[in-house]
Tab-separated table of C-alpha atoms and ligand atoms in Angstrom:
chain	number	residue	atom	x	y	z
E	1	UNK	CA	77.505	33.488	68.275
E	2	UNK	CA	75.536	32.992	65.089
E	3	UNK	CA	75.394	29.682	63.545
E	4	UNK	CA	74.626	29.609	59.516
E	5	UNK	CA	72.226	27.168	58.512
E	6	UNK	CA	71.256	23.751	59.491
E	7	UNK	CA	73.362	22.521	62.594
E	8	UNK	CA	73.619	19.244	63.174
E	9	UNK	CA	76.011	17.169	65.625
E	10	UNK	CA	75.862	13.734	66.823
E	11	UNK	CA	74.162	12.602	69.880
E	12	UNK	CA	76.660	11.261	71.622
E	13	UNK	CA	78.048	14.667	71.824
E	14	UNK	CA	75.051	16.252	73.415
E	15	UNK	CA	76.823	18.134	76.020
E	16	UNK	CA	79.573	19.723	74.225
E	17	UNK	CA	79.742	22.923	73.099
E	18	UNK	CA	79.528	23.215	69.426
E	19	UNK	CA	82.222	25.544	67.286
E	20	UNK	CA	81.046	26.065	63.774
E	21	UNK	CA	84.738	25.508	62.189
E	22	UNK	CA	83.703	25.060	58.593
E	23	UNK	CA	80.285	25.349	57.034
E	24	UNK	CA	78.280	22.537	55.066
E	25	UNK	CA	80.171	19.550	52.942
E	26	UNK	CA	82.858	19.067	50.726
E	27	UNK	CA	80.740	15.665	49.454
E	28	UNK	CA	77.531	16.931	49.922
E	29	UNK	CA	76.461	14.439	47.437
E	30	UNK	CA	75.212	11.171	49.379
E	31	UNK	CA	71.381	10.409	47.881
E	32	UNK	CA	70.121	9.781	51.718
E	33	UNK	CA	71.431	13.081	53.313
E	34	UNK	CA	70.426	16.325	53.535
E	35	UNK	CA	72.176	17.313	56.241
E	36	UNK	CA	74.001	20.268	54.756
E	37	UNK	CA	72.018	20.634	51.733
E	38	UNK	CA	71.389	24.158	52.879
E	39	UNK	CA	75.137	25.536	52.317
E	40	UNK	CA	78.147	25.125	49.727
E	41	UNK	CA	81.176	24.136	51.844
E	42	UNK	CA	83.515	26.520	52.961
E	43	UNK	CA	86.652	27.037	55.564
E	44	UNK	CA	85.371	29.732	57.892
E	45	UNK	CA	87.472	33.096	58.306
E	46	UNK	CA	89.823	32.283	61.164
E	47	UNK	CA	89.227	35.302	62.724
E	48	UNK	CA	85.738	34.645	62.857
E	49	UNK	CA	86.380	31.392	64.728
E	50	UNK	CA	88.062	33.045	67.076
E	51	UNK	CA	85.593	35.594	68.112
E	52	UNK	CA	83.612	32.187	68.306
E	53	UNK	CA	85.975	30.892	70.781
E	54	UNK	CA	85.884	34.060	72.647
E	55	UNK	CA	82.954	34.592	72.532
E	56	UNK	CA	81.996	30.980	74.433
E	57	UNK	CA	84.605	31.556	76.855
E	58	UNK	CA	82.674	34.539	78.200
E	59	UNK	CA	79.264	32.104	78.209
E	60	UNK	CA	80.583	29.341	79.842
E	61	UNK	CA	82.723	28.935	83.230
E	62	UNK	CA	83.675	25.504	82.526
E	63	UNK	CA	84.010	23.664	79.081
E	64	UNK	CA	84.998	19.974	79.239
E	65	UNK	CA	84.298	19.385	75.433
E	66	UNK	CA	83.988	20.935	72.285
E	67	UNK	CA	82.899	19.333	68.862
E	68	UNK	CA	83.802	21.105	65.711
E	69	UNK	CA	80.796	21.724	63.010
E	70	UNK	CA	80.211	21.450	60.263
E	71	UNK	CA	79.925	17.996	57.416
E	72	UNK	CA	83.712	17.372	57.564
E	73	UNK	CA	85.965	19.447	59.373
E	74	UNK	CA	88.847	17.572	58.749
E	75	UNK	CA	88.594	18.925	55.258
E	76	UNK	CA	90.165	22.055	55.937
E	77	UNK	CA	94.029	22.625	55.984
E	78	UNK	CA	96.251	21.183	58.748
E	79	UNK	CA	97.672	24.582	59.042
E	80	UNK	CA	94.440	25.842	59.967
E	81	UNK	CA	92.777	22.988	61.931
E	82	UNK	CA	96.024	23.170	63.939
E	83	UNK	CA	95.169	27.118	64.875
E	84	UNK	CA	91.717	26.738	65.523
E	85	UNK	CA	92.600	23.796	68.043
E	86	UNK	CA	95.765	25.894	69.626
E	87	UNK	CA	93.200	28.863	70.320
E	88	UNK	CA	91.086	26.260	71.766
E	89	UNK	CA	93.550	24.341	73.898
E	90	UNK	CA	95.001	28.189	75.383
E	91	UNK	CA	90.904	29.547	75.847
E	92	UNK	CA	89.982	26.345	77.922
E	93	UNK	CA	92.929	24.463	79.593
E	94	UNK	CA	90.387	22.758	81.252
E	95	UNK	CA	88.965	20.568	78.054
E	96	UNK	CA	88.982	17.077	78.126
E	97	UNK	CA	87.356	16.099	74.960
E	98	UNK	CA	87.850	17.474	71.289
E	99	UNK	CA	86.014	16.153	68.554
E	100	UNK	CA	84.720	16.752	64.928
E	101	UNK	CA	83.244	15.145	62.056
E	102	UNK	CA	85.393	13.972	58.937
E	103	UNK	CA	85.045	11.932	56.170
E	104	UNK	CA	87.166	8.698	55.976
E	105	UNK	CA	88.633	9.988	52.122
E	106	UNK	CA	89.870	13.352	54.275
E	107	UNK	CA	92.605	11.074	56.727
E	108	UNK	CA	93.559	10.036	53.176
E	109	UNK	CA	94.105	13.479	52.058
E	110	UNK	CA	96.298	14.085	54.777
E	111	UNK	CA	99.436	12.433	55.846
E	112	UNK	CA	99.917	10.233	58.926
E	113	UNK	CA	102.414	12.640	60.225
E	114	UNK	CA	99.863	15.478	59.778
E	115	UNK	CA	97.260	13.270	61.909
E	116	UNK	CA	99.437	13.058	64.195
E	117	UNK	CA	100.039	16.613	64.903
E	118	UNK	CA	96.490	17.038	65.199
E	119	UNK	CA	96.261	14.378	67.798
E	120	UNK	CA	98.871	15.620	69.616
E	121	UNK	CA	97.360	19.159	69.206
E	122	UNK	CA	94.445	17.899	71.194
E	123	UNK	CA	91.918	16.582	68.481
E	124	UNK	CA	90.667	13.140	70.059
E	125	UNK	CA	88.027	11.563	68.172
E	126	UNK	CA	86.610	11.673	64.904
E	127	UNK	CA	82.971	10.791	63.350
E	128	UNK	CA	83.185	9.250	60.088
E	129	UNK	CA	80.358	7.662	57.709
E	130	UNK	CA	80.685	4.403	56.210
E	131	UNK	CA	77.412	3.808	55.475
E	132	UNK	CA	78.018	0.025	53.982
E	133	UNK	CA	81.052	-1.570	52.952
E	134	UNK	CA	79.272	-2.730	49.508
E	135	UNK	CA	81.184	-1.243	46.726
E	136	UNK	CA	77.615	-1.293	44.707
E	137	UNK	CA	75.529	0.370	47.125
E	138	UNK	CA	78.666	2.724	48.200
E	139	UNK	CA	77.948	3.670	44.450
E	140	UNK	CA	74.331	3.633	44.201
E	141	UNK	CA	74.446	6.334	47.163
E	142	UNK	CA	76.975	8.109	45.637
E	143	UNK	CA	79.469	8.154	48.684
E	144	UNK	CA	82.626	8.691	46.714
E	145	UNK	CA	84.374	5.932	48.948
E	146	UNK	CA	85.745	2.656	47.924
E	147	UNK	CA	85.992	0.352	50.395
E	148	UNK	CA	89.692	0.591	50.371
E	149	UNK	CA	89.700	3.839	50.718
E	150	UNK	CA	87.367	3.624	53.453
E	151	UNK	CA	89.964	1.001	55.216
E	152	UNK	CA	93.425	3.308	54.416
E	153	UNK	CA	91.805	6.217	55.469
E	154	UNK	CA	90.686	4.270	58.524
E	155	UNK	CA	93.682	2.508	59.193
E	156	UNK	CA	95.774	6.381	58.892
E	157	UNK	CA	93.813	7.411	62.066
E	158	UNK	CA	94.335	4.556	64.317
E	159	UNK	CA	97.819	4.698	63.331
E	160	UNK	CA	97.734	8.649	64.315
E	161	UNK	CA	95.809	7.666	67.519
E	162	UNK	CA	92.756	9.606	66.587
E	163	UNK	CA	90.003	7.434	67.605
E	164	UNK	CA	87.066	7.025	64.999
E	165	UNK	CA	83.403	6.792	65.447
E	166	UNK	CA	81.822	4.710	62.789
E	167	UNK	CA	78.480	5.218	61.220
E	168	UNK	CA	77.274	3.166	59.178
E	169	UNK	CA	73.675	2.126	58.135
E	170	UNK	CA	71.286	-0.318	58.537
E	171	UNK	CA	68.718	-0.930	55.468
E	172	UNK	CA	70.895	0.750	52.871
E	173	UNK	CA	71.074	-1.766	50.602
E	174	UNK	CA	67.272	-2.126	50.624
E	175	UNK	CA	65.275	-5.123	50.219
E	176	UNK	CA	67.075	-7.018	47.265
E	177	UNK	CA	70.693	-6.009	48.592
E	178	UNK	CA	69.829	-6.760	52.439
E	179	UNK	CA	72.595	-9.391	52.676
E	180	UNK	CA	75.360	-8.434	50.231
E	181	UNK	CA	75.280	-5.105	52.003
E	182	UNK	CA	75.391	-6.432	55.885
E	183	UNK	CA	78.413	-8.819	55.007
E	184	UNK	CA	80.322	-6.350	53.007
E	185	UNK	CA	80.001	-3.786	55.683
E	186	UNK	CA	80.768	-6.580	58.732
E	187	UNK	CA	83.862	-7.196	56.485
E	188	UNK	CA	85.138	-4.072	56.277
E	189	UNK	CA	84.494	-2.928	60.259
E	190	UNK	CA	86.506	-6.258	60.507
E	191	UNK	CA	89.701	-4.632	58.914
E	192	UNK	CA	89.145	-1.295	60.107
E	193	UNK	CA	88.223	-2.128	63.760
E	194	UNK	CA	86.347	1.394	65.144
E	195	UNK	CA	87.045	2.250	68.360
E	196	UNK	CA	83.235	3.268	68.818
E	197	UNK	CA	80.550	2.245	65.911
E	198	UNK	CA	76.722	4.042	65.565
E	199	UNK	CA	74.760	1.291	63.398
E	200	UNK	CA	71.699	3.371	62.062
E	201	UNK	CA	68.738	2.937	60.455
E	202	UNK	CA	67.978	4.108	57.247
E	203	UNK	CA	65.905	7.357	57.386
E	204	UNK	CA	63.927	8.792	54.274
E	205	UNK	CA	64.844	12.307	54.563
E	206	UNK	CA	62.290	14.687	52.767
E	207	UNK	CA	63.968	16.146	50.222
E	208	UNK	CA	66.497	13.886	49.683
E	209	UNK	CA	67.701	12.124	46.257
E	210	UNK	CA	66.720	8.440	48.038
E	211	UNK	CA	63.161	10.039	48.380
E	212	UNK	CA	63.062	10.350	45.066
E	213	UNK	CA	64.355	6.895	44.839
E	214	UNK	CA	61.872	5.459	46.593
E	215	UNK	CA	58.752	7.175	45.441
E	216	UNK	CA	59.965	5.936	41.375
E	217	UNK	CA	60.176	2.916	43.022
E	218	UNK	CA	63.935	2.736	42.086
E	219	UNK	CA	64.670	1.704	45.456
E	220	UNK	CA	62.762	-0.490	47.381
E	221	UNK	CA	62.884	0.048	51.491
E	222	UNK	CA	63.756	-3.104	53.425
E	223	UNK	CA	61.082	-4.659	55.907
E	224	UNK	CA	61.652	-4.535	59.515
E	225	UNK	CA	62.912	-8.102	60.197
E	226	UNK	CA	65.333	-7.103	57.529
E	227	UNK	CA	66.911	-4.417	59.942
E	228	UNK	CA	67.345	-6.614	62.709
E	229	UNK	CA	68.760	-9.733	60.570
E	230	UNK	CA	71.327	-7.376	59.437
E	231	UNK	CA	71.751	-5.927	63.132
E	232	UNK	CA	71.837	-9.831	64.246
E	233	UNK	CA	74.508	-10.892	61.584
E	234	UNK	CA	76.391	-7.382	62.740
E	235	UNK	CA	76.099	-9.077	66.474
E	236	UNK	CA	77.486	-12.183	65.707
E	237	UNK	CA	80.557	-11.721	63.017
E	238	UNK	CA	81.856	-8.214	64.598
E	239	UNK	CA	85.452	-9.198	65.846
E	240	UNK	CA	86.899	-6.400	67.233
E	241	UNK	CA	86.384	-4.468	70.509
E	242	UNK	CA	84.368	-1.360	70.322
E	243	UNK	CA	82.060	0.872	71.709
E	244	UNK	CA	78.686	-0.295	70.488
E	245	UNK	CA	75.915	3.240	70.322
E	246	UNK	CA	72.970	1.270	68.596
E	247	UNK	CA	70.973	3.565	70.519
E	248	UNK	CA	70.141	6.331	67.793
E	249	UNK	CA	66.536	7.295	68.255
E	250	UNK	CA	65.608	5.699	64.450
E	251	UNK	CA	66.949	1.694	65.532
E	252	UNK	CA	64.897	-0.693	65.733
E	253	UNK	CA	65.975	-1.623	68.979
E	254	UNK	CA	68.168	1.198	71.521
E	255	UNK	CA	71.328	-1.074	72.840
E	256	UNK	CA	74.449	1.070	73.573
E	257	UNK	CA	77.330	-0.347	75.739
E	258	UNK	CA	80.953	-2.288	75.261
E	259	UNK	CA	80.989	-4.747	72.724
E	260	UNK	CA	81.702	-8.013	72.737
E	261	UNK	CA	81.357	-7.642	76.566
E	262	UNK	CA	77.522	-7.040	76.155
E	263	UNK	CA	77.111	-9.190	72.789
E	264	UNK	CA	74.721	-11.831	74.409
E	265	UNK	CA	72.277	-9.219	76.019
E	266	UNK	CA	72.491	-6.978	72.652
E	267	UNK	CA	71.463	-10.511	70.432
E	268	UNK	CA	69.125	-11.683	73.504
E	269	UNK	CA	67.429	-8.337	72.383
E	270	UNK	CA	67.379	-8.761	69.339
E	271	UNK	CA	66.291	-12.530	69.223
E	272	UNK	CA	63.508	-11.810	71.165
E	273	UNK	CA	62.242	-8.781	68.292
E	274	UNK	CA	62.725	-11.260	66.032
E	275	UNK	CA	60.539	-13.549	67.445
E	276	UNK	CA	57.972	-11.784	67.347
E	277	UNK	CA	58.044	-10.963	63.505
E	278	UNK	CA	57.112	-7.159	63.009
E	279	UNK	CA	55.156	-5.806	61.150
E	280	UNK	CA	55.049	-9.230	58.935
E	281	UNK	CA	57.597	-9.808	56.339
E	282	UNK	CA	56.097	-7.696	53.726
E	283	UNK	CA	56.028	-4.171	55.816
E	284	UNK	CA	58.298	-1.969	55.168
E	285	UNK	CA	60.197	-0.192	58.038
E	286	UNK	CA	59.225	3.152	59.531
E	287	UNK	CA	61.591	6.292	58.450
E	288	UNK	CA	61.435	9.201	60.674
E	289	UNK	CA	63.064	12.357	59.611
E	290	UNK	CA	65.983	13.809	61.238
U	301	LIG	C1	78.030	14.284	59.025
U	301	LIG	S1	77.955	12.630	58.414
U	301	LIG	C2	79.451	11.885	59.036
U	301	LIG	C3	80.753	12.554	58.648
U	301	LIG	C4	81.070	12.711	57.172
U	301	LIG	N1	80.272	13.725	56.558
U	301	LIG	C5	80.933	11.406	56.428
U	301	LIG	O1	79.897	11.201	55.841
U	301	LIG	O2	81.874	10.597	56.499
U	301	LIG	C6	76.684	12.003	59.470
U	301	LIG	C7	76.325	10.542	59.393
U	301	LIG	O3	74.953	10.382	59.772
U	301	LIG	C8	74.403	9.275	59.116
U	301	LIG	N2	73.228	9.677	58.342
U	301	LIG	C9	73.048	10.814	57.638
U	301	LIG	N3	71.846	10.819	57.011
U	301	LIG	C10	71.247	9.636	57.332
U	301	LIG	C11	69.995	9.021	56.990
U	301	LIG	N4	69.147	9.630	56.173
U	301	LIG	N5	69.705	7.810	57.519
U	301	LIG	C12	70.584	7.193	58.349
U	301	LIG	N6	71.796	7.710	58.696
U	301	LIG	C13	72.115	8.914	58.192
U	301	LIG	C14	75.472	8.700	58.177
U	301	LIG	O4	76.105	7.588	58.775
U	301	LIG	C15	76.417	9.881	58.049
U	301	LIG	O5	77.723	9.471	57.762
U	302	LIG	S1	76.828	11.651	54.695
U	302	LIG	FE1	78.567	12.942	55.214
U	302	LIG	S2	79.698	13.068	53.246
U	302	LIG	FE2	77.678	12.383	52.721
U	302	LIG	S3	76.552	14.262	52.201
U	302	LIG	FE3	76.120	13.759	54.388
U	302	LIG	S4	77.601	14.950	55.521
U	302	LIG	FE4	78.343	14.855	53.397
């Protein structure tokens, strides 16, 4: 099985086998990614796929999950998604767990009743970026997403009963846009209420347009105790239940369980980091590639 370029998929899915469905992004545009930055989007051959599938059915015995690569799978045509994920379903009646990234805009592209067939199909779960819920810095990044598009699109898969993961980012508004962005983006999770949510922190990819950004000194990075007042303020105005994965090797602090049933350990946690001011207001935070 040969994989073309870059693969990335998230880390909650660490034990699933990957099927490269579609390569690169159909954004492919966001200033702090460079995930795909490698390859123009494009719907794989089917047939190709297939041999994929095949292909893993002879490697593995037993295959409980599968995520689909690459950017935003959910891109592609019902028609198709709905092939790839019968082949699937017949090569490994055993699965439990089908999942793939999509952008929020691409349940928008699609009708509910479409969503539904792919839910009923078998696809479970997808990952979507928010990244804030500030229509500025949704601009300034170059997302493509208004924030009621990000809540229709949103609001499309819970009504389908695909459940979404919800990344989003801490630090993205920088330091002069700390608290706009935190409240905007607490807002919006408000009305779209993830079933699971991966808070981040911002990451300086090399490369990247926000590199740039940052070394004209068009963007100024946030300092640490700016990450965890927004990750506080996150703590204490989130009303909805989820499944909380702060635990991506960049955070500040690695706190992953059911939310609100863990809320006072998670802002224990936190409380105590801020207590202890890092790094001093003026630092900036740490970015470590990905
Ligand atoms: C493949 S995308 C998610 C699916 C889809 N492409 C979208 O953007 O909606 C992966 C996610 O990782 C996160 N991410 C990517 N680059 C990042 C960076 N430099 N710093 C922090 N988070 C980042 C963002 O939340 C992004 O949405
Ligand atoms: S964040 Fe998602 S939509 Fe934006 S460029 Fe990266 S993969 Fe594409």
């Amino acid at each position: 099985m040969q994989f073309v370029g870059k693969v990335y998929r998230p880390w909650m899915e660490a034990n699933s086998v990957l099927i490269q469905t579609t390569l690169g992004c159909s954004i492919n545009t966001c200033t702090f990614c460079t995930m795909f930055d490698d390859k123009r989007f494009k719907v794989r051959d089917i047939e190709d796929v297939f041999a994929d599938i095949e292909q893993t059915r002879r490697m593995y015995p037993v295959v409980k999950s599968i995520f689909l690569i690459d950017g935003n799978v959910l891109a592609a045509r019902t028609d198709f998604l709905l092939k790839v994920i019968d082949k699937i379903k017949h090569t490994f009646p055993e699965l439990e767990h089908l999942a793939m990234y999509s952008g929020l805009n691409d349940f928008r592209r699609k009708s509910v009743s479409e969503l539904v067939e792919l839910k009923q199909a078998g696809l479970d779960t997808a990952y979507s970026g928010l990244e804030s819920g500030d229509e500025v810095v949704l601009k300034r990044i170059k997302k493509h997403l208004t924030p009621s598009q990000a809540v229709e699109g949103a609001l499309m898969a819970k009504e389908a009963g695909i459940e979404v993961l919800q990344s989003f980012i801490f630090g993205l508004g920088g330091r002069y846009r700390s608290q706009q962005h935190i409240e905007a983006t607490v807002d919006l999770l408000n009305q779209m209420q993830p079933e699971q949510i991966a808070p981040m922190a911002l990451a300086v990819q090399p490369g990247s347009e926000l590199e740039r950004e940052v070394n004209a000194g068009e963007f100024v990075l946030p300092t640490e105790m700016q990450l965890l007042e927004e990750e506080k303020y996150l703590l204490e105005n989130m009303n909805f239940n989820t499944v909380y994965w702060g635990d991506h090797g960049n955070n500040m602090i690695q706190m992953r369980g059911m939310f609100p049933e863990s809320k006072p350990f998670f802002l224990k946690h936190v409380n105590e980091a801020i207590a202890k001011k890092p790094g001093a207001q003026e630092n900036v935070i740490q970015t470590f590639a990905w």
